[in-house]
Each structure stands twice: as structure tokens, then as C-alpha cells.
XYZ file of C-alpha atoms in Angstrom:
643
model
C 108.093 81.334 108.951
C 109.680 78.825 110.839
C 113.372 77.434 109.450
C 113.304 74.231 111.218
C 112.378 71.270 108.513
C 113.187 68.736 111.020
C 113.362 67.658 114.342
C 116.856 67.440 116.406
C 116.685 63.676 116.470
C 116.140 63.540 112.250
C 119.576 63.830 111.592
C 119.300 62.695 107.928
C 115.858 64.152 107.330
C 113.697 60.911 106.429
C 110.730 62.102 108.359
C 110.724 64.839 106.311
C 111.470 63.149 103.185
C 108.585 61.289 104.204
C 106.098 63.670 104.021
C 107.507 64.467 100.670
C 106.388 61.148 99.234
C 102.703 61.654 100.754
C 102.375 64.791 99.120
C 103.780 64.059 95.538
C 101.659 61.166 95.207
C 104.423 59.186 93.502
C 102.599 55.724 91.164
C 103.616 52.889 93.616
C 103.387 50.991 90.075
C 105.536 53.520 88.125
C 108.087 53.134 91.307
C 108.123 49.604 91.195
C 109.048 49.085 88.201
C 111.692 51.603 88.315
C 113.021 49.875 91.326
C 112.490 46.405 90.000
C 114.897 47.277 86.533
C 117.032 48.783 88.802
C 117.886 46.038 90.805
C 117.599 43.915 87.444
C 120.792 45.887 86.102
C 122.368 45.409 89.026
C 121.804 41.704 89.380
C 122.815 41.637 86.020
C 126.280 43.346 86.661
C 126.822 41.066 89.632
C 126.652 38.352 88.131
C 128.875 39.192 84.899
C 132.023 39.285 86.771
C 131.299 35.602 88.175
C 130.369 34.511 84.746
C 133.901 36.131 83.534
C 136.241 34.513 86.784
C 134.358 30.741 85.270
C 135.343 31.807 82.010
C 138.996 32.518 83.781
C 139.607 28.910 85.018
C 138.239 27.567 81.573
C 141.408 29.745 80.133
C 143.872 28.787 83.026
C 142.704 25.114 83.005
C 142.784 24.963 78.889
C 146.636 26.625 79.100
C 148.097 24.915 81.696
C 145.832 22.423 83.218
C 143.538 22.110 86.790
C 145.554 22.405 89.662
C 147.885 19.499 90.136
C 147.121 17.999 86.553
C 149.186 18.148 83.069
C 147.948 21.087 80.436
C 144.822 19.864 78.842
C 142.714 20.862 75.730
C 141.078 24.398 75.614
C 136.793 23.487 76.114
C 135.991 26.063 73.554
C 132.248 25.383 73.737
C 132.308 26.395 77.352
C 134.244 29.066 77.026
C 132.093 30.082 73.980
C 129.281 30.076 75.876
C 130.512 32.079 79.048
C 131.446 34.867 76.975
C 127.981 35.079 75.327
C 126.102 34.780 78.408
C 128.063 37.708 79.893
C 127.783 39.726 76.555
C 123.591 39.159 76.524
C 123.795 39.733 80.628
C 125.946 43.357 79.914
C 122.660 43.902 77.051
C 119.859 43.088 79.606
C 121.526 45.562 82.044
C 121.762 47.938 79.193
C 118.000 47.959 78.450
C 117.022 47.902 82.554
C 118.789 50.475 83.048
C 117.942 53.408 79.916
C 113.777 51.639 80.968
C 114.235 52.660 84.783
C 116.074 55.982 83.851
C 113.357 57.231 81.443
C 110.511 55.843 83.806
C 112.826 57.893 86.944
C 112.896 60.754 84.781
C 108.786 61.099 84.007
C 108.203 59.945 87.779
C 110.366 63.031 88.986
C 108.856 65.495 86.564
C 105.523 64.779 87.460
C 106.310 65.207 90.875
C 107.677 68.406 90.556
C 104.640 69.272 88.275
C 102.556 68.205 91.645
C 104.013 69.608 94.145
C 103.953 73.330 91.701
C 100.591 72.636 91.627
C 99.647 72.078 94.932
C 101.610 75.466 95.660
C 99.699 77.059 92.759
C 96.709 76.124 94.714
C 97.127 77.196 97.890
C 98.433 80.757 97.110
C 94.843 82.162 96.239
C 93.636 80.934 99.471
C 96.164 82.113 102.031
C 96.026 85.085 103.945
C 96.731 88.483 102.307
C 98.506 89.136 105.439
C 100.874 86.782 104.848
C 101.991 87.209 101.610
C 102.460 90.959 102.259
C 104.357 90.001 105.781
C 106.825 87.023 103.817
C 109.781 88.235 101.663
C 109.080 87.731 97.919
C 112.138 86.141 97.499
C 111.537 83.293 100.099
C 108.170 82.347 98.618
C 109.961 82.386 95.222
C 112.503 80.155 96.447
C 110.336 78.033 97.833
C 107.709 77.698 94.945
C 110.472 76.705 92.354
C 114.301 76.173 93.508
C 113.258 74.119 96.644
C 110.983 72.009 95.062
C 113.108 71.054 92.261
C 116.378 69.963 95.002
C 113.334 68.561 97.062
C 112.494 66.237 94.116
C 116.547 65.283 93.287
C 116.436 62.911 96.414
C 113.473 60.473 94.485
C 116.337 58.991 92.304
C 118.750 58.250 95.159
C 115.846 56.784 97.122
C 114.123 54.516 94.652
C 117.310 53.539 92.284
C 120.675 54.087 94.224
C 119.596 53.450 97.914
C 117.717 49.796 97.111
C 120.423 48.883 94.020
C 123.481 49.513 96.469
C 121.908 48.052 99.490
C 121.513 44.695 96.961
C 125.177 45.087 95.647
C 126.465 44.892 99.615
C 124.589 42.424 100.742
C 125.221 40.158 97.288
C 128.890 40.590 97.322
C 129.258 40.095 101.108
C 127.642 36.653 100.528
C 129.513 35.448 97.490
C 132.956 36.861 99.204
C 132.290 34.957 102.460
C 131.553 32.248 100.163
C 134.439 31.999 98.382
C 137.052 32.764 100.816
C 135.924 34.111 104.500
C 139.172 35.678 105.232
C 139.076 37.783 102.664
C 135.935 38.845 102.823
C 136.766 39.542 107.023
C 139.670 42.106 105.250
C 137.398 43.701 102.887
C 134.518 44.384 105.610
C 137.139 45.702 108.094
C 135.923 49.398 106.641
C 132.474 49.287 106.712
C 131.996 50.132 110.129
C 134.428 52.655 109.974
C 132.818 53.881 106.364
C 129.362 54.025 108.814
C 130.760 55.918 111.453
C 132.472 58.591 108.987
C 129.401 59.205 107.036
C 127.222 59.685 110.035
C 129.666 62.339 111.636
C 130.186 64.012 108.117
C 125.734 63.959 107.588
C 125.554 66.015 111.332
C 127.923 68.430 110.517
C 127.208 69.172 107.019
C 123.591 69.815 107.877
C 123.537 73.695 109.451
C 125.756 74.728 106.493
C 123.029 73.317 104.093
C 120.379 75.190 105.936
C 122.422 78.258 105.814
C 123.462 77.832 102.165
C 119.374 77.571 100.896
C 118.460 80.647 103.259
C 121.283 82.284 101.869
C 119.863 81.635 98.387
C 116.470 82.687 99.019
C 117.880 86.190 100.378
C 119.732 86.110 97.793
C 117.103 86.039 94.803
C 114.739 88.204 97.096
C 117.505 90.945 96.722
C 117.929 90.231 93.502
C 114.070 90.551 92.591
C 114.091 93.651 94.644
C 116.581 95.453 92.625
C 115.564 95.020 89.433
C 111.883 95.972 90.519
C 113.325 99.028 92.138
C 116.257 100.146 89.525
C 114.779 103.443 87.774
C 114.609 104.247 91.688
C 118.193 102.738 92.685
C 119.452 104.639 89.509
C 117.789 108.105 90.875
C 119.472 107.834 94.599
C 122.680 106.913 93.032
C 122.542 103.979 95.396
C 124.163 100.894 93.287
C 127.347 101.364 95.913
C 124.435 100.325 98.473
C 122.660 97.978 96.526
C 126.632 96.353 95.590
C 127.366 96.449 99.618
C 124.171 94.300 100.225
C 124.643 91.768 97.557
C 128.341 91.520 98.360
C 127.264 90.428 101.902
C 124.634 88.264 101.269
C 127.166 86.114 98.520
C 129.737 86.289 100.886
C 127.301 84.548 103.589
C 125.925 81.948 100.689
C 130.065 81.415 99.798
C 130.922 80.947 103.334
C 127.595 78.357 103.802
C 128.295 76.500 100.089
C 132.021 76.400 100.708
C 131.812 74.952 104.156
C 128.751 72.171 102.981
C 130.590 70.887 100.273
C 133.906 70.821 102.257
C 132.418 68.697 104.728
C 130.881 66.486 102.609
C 134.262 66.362 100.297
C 136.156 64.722 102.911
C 133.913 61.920 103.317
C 135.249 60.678 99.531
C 139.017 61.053 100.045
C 138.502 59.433 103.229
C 136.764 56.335 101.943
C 139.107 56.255 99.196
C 142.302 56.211 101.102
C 140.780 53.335 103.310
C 140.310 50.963 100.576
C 143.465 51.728 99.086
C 144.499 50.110 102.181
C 142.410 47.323 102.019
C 143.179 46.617 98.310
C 146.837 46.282 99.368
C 146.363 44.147 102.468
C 143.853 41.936 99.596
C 146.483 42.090 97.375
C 149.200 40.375 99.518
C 146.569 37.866 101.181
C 144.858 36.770 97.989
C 148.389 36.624 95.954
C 149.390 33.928 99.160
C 146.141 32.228 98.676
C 146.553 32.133 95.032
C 150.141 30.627 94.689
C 149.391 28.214 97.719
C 146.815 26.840 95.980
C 143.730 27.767 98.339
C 142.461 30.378 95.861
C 142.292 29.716 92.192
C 142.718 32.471 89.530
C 139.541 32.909 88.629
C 138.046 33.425 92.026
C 140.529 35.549 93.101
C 139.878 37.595 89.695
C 136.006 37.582 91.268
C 137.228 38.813 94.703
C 138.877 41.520 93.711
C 136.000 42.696 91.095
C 133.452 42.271 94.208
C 135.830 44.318 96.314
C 135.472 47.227 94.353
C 131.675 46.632 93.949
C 131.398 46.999 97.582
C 133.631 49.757 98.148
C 131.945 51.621 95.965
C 128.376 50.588 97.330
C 129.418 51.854 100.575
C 130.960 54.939 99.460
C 127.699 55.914 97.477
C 125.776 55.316 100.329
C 127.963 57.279 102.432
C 127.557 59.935 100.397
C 124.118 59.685 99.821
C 123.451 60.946 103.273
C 124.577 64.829 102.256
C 122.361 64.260 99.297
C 119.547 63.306 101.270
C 119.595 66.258 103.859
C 120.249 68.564 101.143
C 116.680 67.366 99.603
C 115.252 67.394 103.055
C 116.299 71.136 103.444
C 114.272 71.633 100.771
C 111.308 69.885 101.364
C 110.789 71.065 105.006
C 110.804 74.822 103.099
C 107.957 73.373 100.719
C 106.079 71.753 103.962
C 106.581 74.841 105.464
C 104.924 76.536 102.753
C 102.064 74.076 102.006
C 101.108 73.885 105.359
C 100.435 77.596 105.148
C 96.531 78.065 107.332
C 94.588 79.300 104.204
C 91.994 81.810 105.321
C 88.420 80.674 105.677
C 85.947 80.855 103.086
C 88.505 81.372 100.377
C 86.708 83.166 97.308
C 88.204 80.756 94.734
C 86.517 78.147 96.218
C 82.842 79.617 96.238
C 80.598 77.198 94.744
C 77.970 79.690 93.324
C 77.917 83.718 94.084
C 74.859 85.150 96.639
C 71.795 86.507 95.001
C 71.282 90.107 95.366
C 69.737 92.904 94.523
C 70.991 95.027 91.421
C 71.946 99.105 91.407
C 74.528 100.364 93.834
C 74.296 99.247 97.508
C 73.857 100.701 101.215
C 77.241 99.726 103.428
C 77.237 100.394 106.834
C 80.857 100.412 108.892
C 79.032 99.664 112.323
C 81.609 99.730 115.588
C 84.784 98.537 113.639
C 87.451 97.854 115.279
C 90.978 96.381 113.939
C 94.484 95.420 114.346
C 97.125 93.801 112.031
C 99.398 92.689 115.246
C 97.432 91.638 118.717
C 97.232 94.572 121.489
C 97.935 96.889 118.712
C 94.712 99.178 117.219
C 94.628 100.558 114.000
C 90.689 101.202 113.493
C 88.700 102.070 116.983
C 84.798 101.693 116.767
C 84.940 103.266 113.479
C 81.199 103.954 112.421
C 79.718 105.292 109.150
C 76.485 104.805 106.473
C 77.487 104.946 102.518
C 73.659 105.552 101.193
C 73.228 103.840 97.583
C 74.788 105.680 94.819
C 76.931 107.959 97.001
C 80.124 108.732 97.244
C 82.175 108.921 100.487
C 85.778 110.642 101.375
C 87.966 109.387 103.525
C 90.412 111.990 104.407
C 93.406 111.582 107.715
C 96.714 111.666 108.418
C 99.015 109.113 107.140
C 98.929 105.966 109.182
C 95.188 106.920 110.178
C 93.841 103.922 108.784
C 91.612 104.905 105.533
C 93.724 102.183 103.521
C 93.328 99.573 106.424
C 88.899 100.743 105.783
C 89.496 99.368 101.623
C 90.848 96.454 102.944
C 88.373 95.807 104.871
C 85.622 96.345 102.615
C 87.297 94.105 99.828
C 87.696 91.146 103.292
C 91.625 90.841 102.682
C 91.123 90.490 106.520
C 88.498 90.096 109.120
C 87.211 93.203 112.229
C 88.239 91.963 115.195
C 85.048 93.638 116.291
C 82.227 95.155 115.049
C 80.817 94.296 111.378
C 80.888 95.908 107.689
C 77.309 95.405 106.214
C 76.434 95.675 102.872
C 72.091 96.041 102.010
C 71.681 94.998 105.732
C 73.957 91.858 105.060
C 77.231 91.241 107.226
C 80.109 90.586 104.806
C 80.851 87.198 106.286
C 77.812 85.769 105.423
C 77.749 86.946 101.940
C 81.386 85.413 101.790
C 84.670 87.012 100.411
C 83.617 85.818 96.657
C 80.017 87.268 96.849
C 81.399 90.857 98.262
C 84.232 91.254 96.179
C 82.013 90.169 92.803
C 80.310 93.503 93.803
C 83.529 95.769 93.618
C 86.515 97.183 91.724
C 89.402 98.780 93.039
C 91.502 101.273 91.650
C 94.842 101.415 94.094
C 97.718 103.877 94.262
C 99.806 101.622 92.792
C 99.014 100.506 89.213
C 99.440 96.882 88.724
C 99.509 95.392 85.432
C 99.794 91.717 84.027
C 102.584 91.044 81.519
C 100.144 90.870 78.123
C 98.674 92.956 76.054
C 96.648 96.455 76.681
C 93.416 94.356 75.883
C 94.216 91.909 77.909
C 94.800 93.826 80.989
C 91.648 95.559 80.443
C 89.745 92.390 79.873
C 90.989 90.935 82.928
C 88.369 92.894 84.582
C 85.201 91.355 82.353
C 83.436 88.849 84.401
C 81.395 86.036 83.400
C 77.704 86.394 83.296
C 74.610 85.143 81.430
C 74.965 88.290 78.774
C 78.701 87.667 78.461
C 78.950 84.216 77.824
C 79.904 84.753 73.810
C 82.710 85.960 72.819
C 80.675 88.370 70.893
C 78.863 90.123 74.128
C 82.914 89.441 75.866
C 84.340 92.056 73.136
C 81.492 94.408 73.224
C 81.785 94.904 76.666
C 85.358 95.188 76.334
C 85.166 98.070 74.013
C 82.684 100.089 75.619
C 85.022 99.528 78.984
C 87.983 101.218 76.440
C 86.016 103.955 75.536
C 84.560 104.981 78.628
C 87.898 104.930 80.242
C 89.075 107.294 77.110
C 92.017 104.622 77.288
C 91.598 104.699 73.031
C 92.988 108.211 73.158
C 96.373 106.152 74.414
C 96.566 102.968 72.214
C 95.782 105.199 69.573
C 99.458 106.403 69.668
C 100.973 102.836 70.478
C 102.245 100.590 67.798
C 99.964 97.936 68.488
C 97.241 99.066 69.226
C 95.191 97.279 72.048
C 97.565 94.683 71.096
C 100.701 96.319 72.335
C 102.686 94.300 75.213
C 102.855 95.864 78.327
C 103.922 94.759 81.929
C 104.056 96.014 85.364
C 106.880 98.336 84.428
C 105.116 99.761 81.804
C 107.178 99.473 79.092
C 106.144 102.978 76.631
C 103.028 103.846 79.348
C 103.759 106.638 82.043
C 102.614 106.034 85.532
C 99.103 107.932 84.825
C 98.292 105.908 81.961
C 98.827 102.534 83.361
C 96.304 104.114 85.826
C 94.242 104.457 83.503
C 94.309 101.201 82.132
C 93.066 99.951 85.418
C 90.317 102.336 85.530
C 89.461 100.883 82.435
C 89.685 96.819 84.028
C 87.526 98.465 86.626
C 85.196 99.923 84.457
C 84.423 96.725 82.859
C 84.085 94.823 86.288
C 80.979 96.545 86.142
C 80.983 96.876 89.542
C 78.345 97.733 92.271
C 80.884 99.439 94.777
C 83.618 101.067 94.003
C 86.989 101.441 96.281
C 89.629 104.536 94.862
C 92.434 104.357 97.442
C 94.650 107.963 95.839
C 93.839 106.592 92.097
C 94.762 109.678 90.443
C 98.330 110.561 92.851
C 100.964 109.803 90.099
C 99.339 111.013 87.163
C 99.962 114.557 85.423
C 97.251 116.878 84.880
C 95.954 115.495 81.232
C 96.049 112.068 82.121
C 94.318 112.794 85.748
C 91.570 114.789 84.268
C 90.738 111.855 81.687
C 91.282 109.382 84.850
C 88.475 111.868 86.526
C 86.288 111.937 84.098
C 86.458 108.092 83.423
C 85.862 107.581 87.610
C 83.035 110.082 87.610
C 81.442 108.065 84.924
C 81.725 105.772 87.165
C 81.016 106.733 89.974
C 77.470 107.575 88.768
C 76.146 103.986 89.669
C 77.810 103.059 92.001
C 78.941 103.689 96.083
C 82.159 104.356 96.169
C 84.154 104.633 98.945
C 87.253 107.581 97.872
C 90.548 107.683 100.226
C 92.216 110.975 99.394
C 94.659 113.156 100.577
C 93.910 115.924 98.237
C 90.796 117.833 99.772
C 89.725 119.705 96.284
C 89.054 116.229 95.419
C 87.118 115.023 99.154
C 84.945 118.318 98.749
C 83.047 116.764 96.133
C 81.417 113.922 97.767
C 78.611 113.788 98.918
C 80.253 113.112 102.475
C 84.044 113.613 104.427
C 84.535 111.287 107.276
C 87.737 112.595 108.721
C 89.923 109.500 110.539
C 92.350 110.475 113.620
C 94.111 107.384 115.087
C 92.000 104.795 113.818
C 88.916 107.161 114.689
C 86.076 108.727 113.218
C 86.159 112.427 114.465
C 84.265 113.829 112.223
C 81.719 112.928 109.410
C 79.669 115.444 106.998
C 79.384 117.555 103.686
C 82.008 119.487 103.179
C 79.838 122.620 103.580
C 79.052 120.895 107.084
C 82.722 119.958 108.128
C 83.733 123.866 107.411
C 80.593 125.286 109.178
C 81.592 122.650 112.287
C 85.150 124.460 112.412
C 86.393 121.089 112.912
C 89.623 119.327 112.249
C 88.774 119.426 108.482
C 88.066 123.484 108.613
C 91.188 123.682 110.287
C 93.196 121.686 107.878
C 91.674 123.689 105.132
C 92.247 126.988 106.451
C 95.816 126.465 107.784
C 97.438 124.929 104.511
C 94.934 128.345 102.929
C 93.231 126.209 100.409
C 91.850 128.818 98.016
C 88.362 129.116 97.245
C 88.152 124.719 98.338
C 84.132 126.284 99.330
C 83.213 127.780 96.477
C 84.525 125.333 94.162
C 82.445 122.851 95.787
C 79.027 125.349 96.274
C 79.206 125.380 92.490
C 79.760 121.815 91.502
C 77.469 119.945 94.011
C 73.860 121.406 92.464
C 72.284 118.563 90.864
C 75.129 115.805 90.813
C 73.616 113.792 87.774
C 73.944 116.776 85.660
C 77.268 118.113 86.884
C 78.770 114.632 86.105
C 77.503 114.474 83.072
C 77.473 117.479 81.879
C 80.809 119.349 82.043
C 83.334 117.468 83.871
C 85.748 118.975 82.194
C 84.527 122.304 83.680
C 84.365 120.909 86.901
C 87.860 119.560 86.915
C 89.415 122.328 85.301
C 88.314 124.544 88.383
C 89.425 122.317 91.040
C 93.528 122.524 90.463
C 94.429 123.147 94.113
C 95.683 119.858 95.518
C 96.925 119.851 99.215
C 97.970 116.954 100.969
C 96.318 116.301 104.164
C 99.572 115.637 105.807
């Protein structure tokens, strides 16, 4: 993924901020107003302190006199009624401004609640290539810290940017208008304000980028670690894990520390500049004031307005950082949203295909595929699955027999050749209508954080007999007890109600297998893909995992990747994989008669009696499945890797 969320020439990063506002969607209404009681509250407080300097020369002019004139009588009625009109103007601001901040507040929320959803949206439909090539902790960054900074910037924009720009302009008007020479003095800075904030906005921009990569690393190594800790624990490698993390918050210090300081000196810089121009006021106006050019009041106005418009331009001064920091942020979001999803995403299939019911003929006919251009995993790989059988896949490690499931399930496309199913090329029957037809059962158990039930469930799909609740739970319990997953809630302390996550929690690695054997039981599926499902169990749970997939297996075609060839010899075919190529395809009775690769990797690693047990399990394979199972895998307790 690219890390450029701007061009060179968007120095502040409105381009990108403006694609922000297309995307949230933000109520021009909602906005308006928000903007409109802004600049109410700050009309409000403008004109207070003019209201307050009239109220001055009623004072001055009821103590002492008008200028020139003897000490006259206080006018208490006006006086009276410049206090109240600045007490009911302070109110009015009062309400404007808790109205825009709880409108600002919903507005932003709702954005952020857009822009989560839009990301929600467009994760089922990208590539599975590219969420297994991104770092978890990116995509997590981007999903949730980036778009809440992203969203920071809609205050500044709609409240502080249009509110600060009225302030300027109002008090450079009324200054000018009451004495021009001050108002010259006081404007001296702006330029110089201009120039200062510009050169602090272009330097302080790399550090931001660096400081929100540095963050995403950051929580990616964080996620990793505590994914990974039984395993971190084992190795003894915290001193590793503490070297890595040391770096990466030395590199988000260095970025943080180096943002901020540039910004920072934008503040004491403004600061020390209209301390300056406060004193050269000072001296002027005082002049003005005892010459009789400037009367009390006015210059009590001046000097009020002053500080309005110092502060004005030192909040849009430092509005800039604020800005690119937000635009940081929202060209990672763009980056993400604009994500190619992959064509004919299943989530958005209208209706599934029609077909025909009982286990189906797939055909692998010339396939050919590569993850990276110019580089071949799968050569003109070629094989039949009749209906109802079950096919091996046996190989070396990098061979491609996992690359084959993937395939199958269209994670991704064949560069060449085509994967049929009943006659029917994949593409045409669309990733949602092929994958309604399978279940998988991976190396790797993967559960949801829920309950047992609930995992299970997962795998129940909606159909014209399980539309109730009623038929929902039925199926549900016959997918518990012909997974023989019972025999392990039995023991838990919930029951089917007992909480478990990806880590487990009080399940061993087999038996969160077999929980998925279970979700994939009641996907009652057509095909079935086992890519090493029984690897990381121990030998009670793998023989009820057997049993369960053999039960299984029974009605459907299932495709088996193994490394363990006790288990390849019984089905009903082996096609061996050598560099992405078929080299050899058969019975196992046929693959040892061939003296093949197979015969040879069975009689070098001396697999004992690998022939007979399969002679004396294939007979009739309804019966032998059926029948004694246990039998069955009881004999077979030779496993060598094919490695």
C-alpha cells in the first residue's frame, strides 16, 4: 500500500480533506446550522466589547464630563441599558454555542459511524490476497485510529476556520475604523504570522506521516504478540519481542517528539510577536488617548479587538498542523477504501445458482497459477473428483496442494485453465454459488469469540427447511452429535453455552478442531475441502475428528490435503504434486504397483504394513465407514510426513 495521501503541491492536505467530506456524506443542513450558530456566538462576542467601550464613555462622560466640557450627570438609563444588552448578547452566545457544539458533536459521530461502515463493507469484498499480503496492524489502524483523527479536522473546518476568518475580517474593519494607525500596528504581524505558519505546516508534515506509520507498526506488533505469547513464552524470546518494541517506540518518540516540536514553536513565536505589538499599541494608543484623538472607551475597544485578532490568527496558524494531521489520516482511509474489491464478490450475490442435489463431479482441467507474475506455483495441473469420492493430495511442502483448496473455494482466480464443478466452470456459477456447496476444515482452527453453540451454528445456513428457529436448533443438534462434540461440552461448565474464542480458552487444539468439524458438519455441504484437519490433535480427539469426517465424507467429494500417507491410502485416489505438478495420480494399490514417487516415499521412510492396512479397509467403503471406524482407525497409527 502506497503511503502517499497527498500530492507534493498539497502542502496542507485539503484535496485530501476533500475527499473526506464526499465520502462521509456530512447533512449540508446539519452543517449549516452548526456553522451559522457558530458565527452567531461569535458575532455576538464581537460585538459585546463595543457595547462595553459605549458603556465606557457613558462612565467617563457621567464622572468627569465629554471632552472639553465640565463633569455632567451620570445617564443611568443608558448606561442601564448597555449593560443589559451586553449581559443578553454574552446569553445568546451562550446558547449558539452549547446548540452548534452538540449539533458538531452528532455530525462527527455519525461520520465516523460512516466512514466504519463503509470500511465494514468493503472488507468482505476485497481480495483474499490482500488481506493475507497487508500487516494486520495497518488495516487495524486504519479501520479505527485513522478514521477517528481523520474525523477531528470536521470541527476546525466547519466552526473554527469560518468563526476566526469572521473575527479577522470584523475586527480589521472596526480597528481601521476607529483609528487607522493603530490598526496599521496591529496588522504589522499578520504577514509575518502567514509566513511562519506556512514554513512550520511543510516541515511538520513528514514527522506526522512518520509518527501514524509508526503507530500502525506499532499496534501490529502489539497484536502480534499477544496472538503469539504461549509461543513467545516457549522460545524464551520476550528479550526479542522487548528489542522490537523498544525500536519501533523509539521511532514513534523520535516522529511524535519532532511533530509536536515543530508545531510548538509556531505558538511561542506568535506570542512573543504580539507582545511586541501590544507594547508598541500601548505607547501609541496611551498618546492618542491623552491628546485627545482617542477617547477611553475606544481605546478600551482597540485593545479588546487586538487580542481578538491575535488570537484569530494564531488559531489559524495553528490550525494548519491540525489539518495535515487529519489529512494523514484520511489519505490512510482513502487508501484503504479505494481498495479494487474482487469481482463478483459473494456477499453481493443476489440469489444462489440452481443445481443439482448429492455430491458433485469437479474436474481440475489444465490449471495453472501464480500468486506473484512470472512466478508458477500450479503447472497444467489436471484431475477428475467422481461424485461421492474422496481424493488425496499428497507433495512436498511448498508443492501447491493448499494453493488447489484455495482454488476450489475461488479465494483467487487460474491464470489458466478452469476448475469445473457438474460440467460448470466456477466463474459462472460465481464465488457465492460454489462456496454455498462447501465446508472447509483448515489446519488452523479458527473460532469466533461466543459461545460453543454459536460457533457451531455459524455453519447452519438458511434454507426453506431451516427458516424456524425450531428446524435452526434441530439441525444444530444433530450437527453436535455427529461431530461427537457433546462428549466435550459435556465436561465444560456451560455447556454449549460456554464462551470460547480463538485462543481457546479451556479447549485444546484438537477440540477446537473439532468444533469446526462440527460448523462444517452443519454447512451441510456438497464438497468438502480438509487441508491437514486432524495435524494438532492427540490420538482420542483425532480418532473422534475421523470418525466425525468419515461421516462426512460419506456424501460428499472431498478433496483431502495430507501429509500423513496412512491417512491418503484410504481414498479412493492419491494425486501426488511435484512443483506445482501432477506426477502421479491413482489408488494407492496403483501408485505402489507404479513404483512411483509415492512407492518410493513409502518405502524409504519404511511405512509398515501402509498396503495392507489399506487392502483391508477399502472393501465395500459404505460399510467400512459405517461400520467400524473405530477399527479402521485404530489400525492405521503410522503417520509419516511426506516431507
Amino acid at each position: 500500500m502506497s503511503e502517499q495521501t497527498s500530492s507534493p503541491e498539497d502542502t496542507t492536505g485539503m484535496r485530501t480533506l476533500a475527499w473526506l467530506l464526499t465520502q462521509i456524506r456530512v447533512s449540508r443542513p446539519r452543517m449549516a446550522a452548526v456553522s451559522a450558530l457558530a458565527v452567531l456566538a461569535t458575532v455576538g462576542t464581537l460585538a459585546t466589547p463595543i457595547i462595553l467601550g459605549a458603556a465606557t464613555n457613558v462612565i467617563v462622560d457621567g464622572t468627569t464630563g465629554p471632552v472639553g466640557a465640565e463633569s455632567g450627570a451620570m445617564d443611568w438609563d443608558l448606561l442601564w441599558t448597555l449593560i443589559v444588552a451586553a449581559a443578553a448578547i454574552y446569553l445568546i452566545s451562550y446558547v449558539c454555542t452549547l446548540t452548534q457544539g452538540l449539533l458538531l458533536t452528532t455530525t462527527v459521530q455519525l461520520s465516523i459511524a460512516r466512514l466504519r461502515a463503509k470500511v465494514s463493507e468493503l472488507i468482505p469484498r476485497v481480495p483474499i490476497g490482500f488481506t493475507e499480503s497487508t500487516k494486520r496492524g495497518e488495516l487495524m489502524a486504519k479501520a479505527t485510529t485513522h478514521i477517528d483523527n481523520a474525523t477531528t479536522v470536521l470541527g476546525p473546518l466547519f466552526v473554527s476556520l469560518p468563526t476566526n476568518l469572521l473575527t479577522a475580517v470584523f475586527t480589521t474593519v472596526v480597528l481601521f475604523w476607529i483609528s487607522p494607525l493603530l490598526a496599521a500596528i496591529i496588522l504589522l504581524s499578520a504577514p509575518v504570522s502567514a509566513v511562519a505558519a506556512m514554513v512550520v505546516a511543510k516541515r511538520a508534515k513528514p514527522n506526522l506521516t512518520r509518527q501514524w506509520q509508526a503507530t500502525s507498526s506499532l499496534s501490529g506488533s502489539f497484536e502480534e504478540e499477544l496472538t503469539a505469547r504461549q509461543m513467545l513464552k516457549a522460545y524464551e524470546a520476550d528479550d526479542l519481542v522487548r528489542e522490537r518494541f523498544t525500536t519501533l517506540n523509539d521511532t514513534l518518540f523520535s516522529s511524535m517528539r519532532s511533530a509536536q516540536w515543530t508545531a510548538g514553536t509556531l505558538a511561542p513565536a506568535l506570542t512573543c510577536m504580539n507582545a511586541i505589538v501590544y507594547l508598541i499599541l500601548a505607547v501609541v494608543g496611551g498618546v492618542q488617548v491623552i491628546n485627545g484623538d482617542l477617547s477611553l472607551g475606544a481605546a478600551q475597544v482597540v485593545v479588546v479587538f487586538a487580542s481578538q485578532l491575535a488570537g484569530s490568527v494564531k488559531e489559524l496558524a495553528g490550525f494548519l498542523p491540525r489539518i495535515q494531521s487529519g489529512a494523514v489520516s484520511a489519505g490512510q482511509v482513502r487508501d484503504l477504501l479505494q481498495t479494487p474489491a474482487e469481482s463478483d464478490p459473494a456477499v453481493d450475490a443476489a440469489e444462489l445458482p440452481v443445481s443439482p442435489e448429492g455430491p458433485p463431479r469437479i474436474e481440475f482441467d489444465n490449471v495453472g497459477f501464480g500468486y506473484d507474475p512470472g512466478a508458477r506455483v500450479l503447472h497444467e495441473v489436471s484431475f477428475s473428483m467422481p461424485p461421492g469420492t474422496t481424493t488425496a493430495i499428497v507433495g512436498t511442502t511448498g508443492s501447491g496442494k493448499t494453493t488447489l483448496t484455495s482454488l476450489l473455494q475461488c479465494f483467487y482466480t487460474p491464470d489458466s485453465g478452469s476448475i469445473r464443478i457438474n460440467g460448470t466452470d466456477v466463474t459462472d456459477l460465481g464465488r457465492a454459488g460454489t462456496r454455498s456447496m462447501i465446508a472447509a476444515v483448515a489446519q488452523e482452527p479458527w473460532l469466533f469469540t461466543g459461545s460453543v453453540g454459536d460457533n457451531v451454528a455459524y455453519g447452519l445456513r438458511e434454507t426453506d427447511d431451516q427458516s424456524d428457529a425450531g428446524a435452526r436448533e434441530l439441525a444444530l443438534a444433530e450437527a453436535i452429535v455427529d461431530s461427537h462434540v457433546g462428549q466435550i461440552v459435556s465436561v465444560l461448565p456451560e455447556g454449549l453455552d460456554t464462551t470460547v474464542g480463538n485462543d481457546g480458552g479451556n479447549l485444546s487444539a484438537g477440540e477446537l478442531q473439532l468444533v469446526t468439524v462440527a460448523r462444517a458438519i452443519a454447512a451441510q455441504p456438497r464438497i468438502l475441502v480438509l487441508d491437514e484437519a486432524t495435524s494438532s490433535a492427540d490420538p482420542r480427539t483425532e480418532l473422534l475428528i475421523q470418525r466425525a469426517l468419515l461421516r462426512l465424507r460419506s456424501r460428499t467429494t472431498t478433496l483431502l490435503v495430507t501429509h500423513r500417507l496412512a491417512t491418503a491410502a484410504l481414498a479412493d485416489q492419491i494425486v501426488v504434486l511435484e512443483g506445482g505438478r501432477v506426477v502421479e495420480c491413482g489408488t494407492h494399490r496403483d501408485l505402489i504397483a507404479a513404483g512411483g514417487s509415492y512407492a518410493q516415499r513409502c518405502e524409504r521412510d519404511r511405512q509398515e504394513d501402509v498396503s495392507d492396512v489399506a487392502s483391508r479397509t477399502r472393501g465395500a467403503r459404505r460399510a467400512s465407514y459405517d461400520e467400524t471406524p473405530t477399527q479402521v482407525l485404530g489400525r492405521i497409527n503410522t503417520t509419516v510426513p511426506w516431507e
